[in-house]
Amino acid sequence: MTWPRPWPRSVPDTGGRSLVLRRELAELARLRDWADVFSQNLRLPGELVFRLQLCLEEAVANIILHGSAAPEHPEIGVTLSESDGAVTAAIEDQGQPFDPREVEARPPPASLDEAAEGGFGILLMRRFASDIAYERVGARNRLVLRLEPRPGEA
Amino acid sequence: MEIIIEDLDGNITRIVLDGRLDVAGAAAIDLRFSTVSGSRRAVIVDMARVSFIASMGMRTLVSGAKAVRIKGGRMVLLFPEATVEKALRTASIDTLIPIFHDMAEAVAAVGA
């Protein structure tokens, strides 16, 4: 498995850690364990860790379930870095262009009968990440989530 | 992710979930959860031992709640931990499946 160099890029070199995942849901456990080590090393507050775990799971699961891979480069790359208590997660893949910010925000359903069963992922990511940036870089989707600590977060 | 089904007085079913309601956890319980939900009319989902939830887990819960509703019944969530409850409220799941922190109130809510 090769990943075109240089990768990842445009993430400030603040001692960030990178992980390359196969495009399989089973990899989410490995992603979580890896992010947990990162969080523990930095002693991040529990609620921030929850938000980070959720955003990573939603972003990567989305790519695996709804993205379409370039056969030669099916991997997904994740980089985590931290600065002043804020965590930045960069997620790159070489699938078809997909910008999660373009997904229409659905209004909350009025009742259980009207509720769709899915579609909560994008909403959760938008509320739990302080900032979501997306760019298409050549053949890559590049999603950068920034999670700033929130007042009162334990 | 583990799922335990208990029958309470008054034909109320208590579904106890234990673990992480992430993609893997939701997949692990989905069939049993939907089967039970589809056959009961008063369901209390005990979330006390659920340590994490993401959208797939919410999808499983909503799907189960809809199955109970089709039978004219009701599902409620009981004792979600603070961060899990925050995630549920962020996605407005609480407006679809009410959240309780008191067993008696939960029983009253599904029993009527």
CSV table of C-alpha atoms in Angstrom, one decimal, chain A residues 25 28 32 47 50 53-54 57-58 61 65 108-109 111-118 120-121 123-124 127-128, chain B residues 20 22-23 51-56 58-59 62-63 65-66 69 83-84 86-87 90-93 95-97:
chain,number,residue,atom,x,y,z
A,25,LEU,CA,-16.1,-0.2,8.9
A,28,LEU,CA,-13.3,2.5,13.0
A,32,ARG,CA,-11.0,5.1,18.0
A,47,GLU,CA,-16.4,15.9,26.8
A,50,PHE,CA,-16.4,12.5,23.2
A,53,GLN,CA,-14.6,10.4,18.9
A,54,LEU,CA,-18.0,11.3,17.5
A,57,GLU,CA,-16.6,8.3,13.5
A,58,GLU,CA,-19.1,10.3,11.6
A,61,ALA,CA,-18.0,6.2,8.4
A,65,LEU,CA,-20.5,4.1,3.5
A,108,PRO,CA,-35.9,18.4,13.2
A,109,PRO,CA,-38.9,16.2,12.5
A,111,SER,CA,-42.9,13.7,15.2
A,112,LEU,CA,-41.7,10.1,15.3
A,113,ASP,CA,-43.9,9.2,12.4
A,114,GLU,CA,-42.2,11.8,10.2
A,115,ALA,CA,-38.7,11.1,11.3
A,116,ALA,CA,-36.2,9.6,9.0
A,117,GLU,CA,-34.2,6.9,10.6
A,118,GLY,CA,-30.8,8.3,9.6
A,120,PHE,CA,-28.1,12.5,12.1
A,121,GLY,CA,-24.4,12.2,11.4
A,123,LEU,CA,-25.9,17.4,12.1
A,124,LEU,CA,-23.9,16.0,15.0
A,127,ARG,CA,-22.8,20.9,16.2
A,128,PHE,CA,-19.9,19.2,17.8
B,20,ARG,CA,-20.8,1.8,22.9
B,22,ASP,CA,-21.1,3.3,17.7
B,23,VAL,CA,-21.2,1.8,14.2
B,51,SER,CA,-20.8,5.1,27.2
B,52,PHE,CA,-20.9,6.5,23.7
B,53,ILE,CA,-23.4,7.2,20.9
B,54,ALA,CA,-23.1,8.3,17.3
B,55,SER,CA,-25.5,8.5,14.5
B,56,MET,CA,-25.8,4.8,13.7
B,58,MET,CA,-29.4,6.9,17.1
B,59,ARG,CA,-30.7,5.3,13.9
B,62,VAL,CA,-35.3,5.7,16.2
B,63,SER,CA,-36.0,2.7,14.1
B,65,ALA,CA,-39.2,3.6,18.4
B,66,LYS,CA,-41.0,3.7,15.1
B,69,ARG,CA,-45.2,3.2,17.6
B,83,THR,CA,-22.5,13.3,27.3
B,84,VAL,CA,-24.7,10.7,25.7
B,86,LYS,CA,-26.2,15.8,25.2
B,87,ALA,CA,-25.6,14.0,21.9
B,90,THR,CA,-28.2,17.8,19.9
B,91,ALA,CA,-29.8,15.5,17.3
B,92,SER,CA,-33.3,16.2,18.8
B,93,ILE,CA,-33.8,12.5,19.5
B,95,THR,CA,-38.3,15.0,20.9
B,96,LEU,CA,-38.9,11.6,19.3
B,97,ILE,CA,-38.1,9.3,22.1
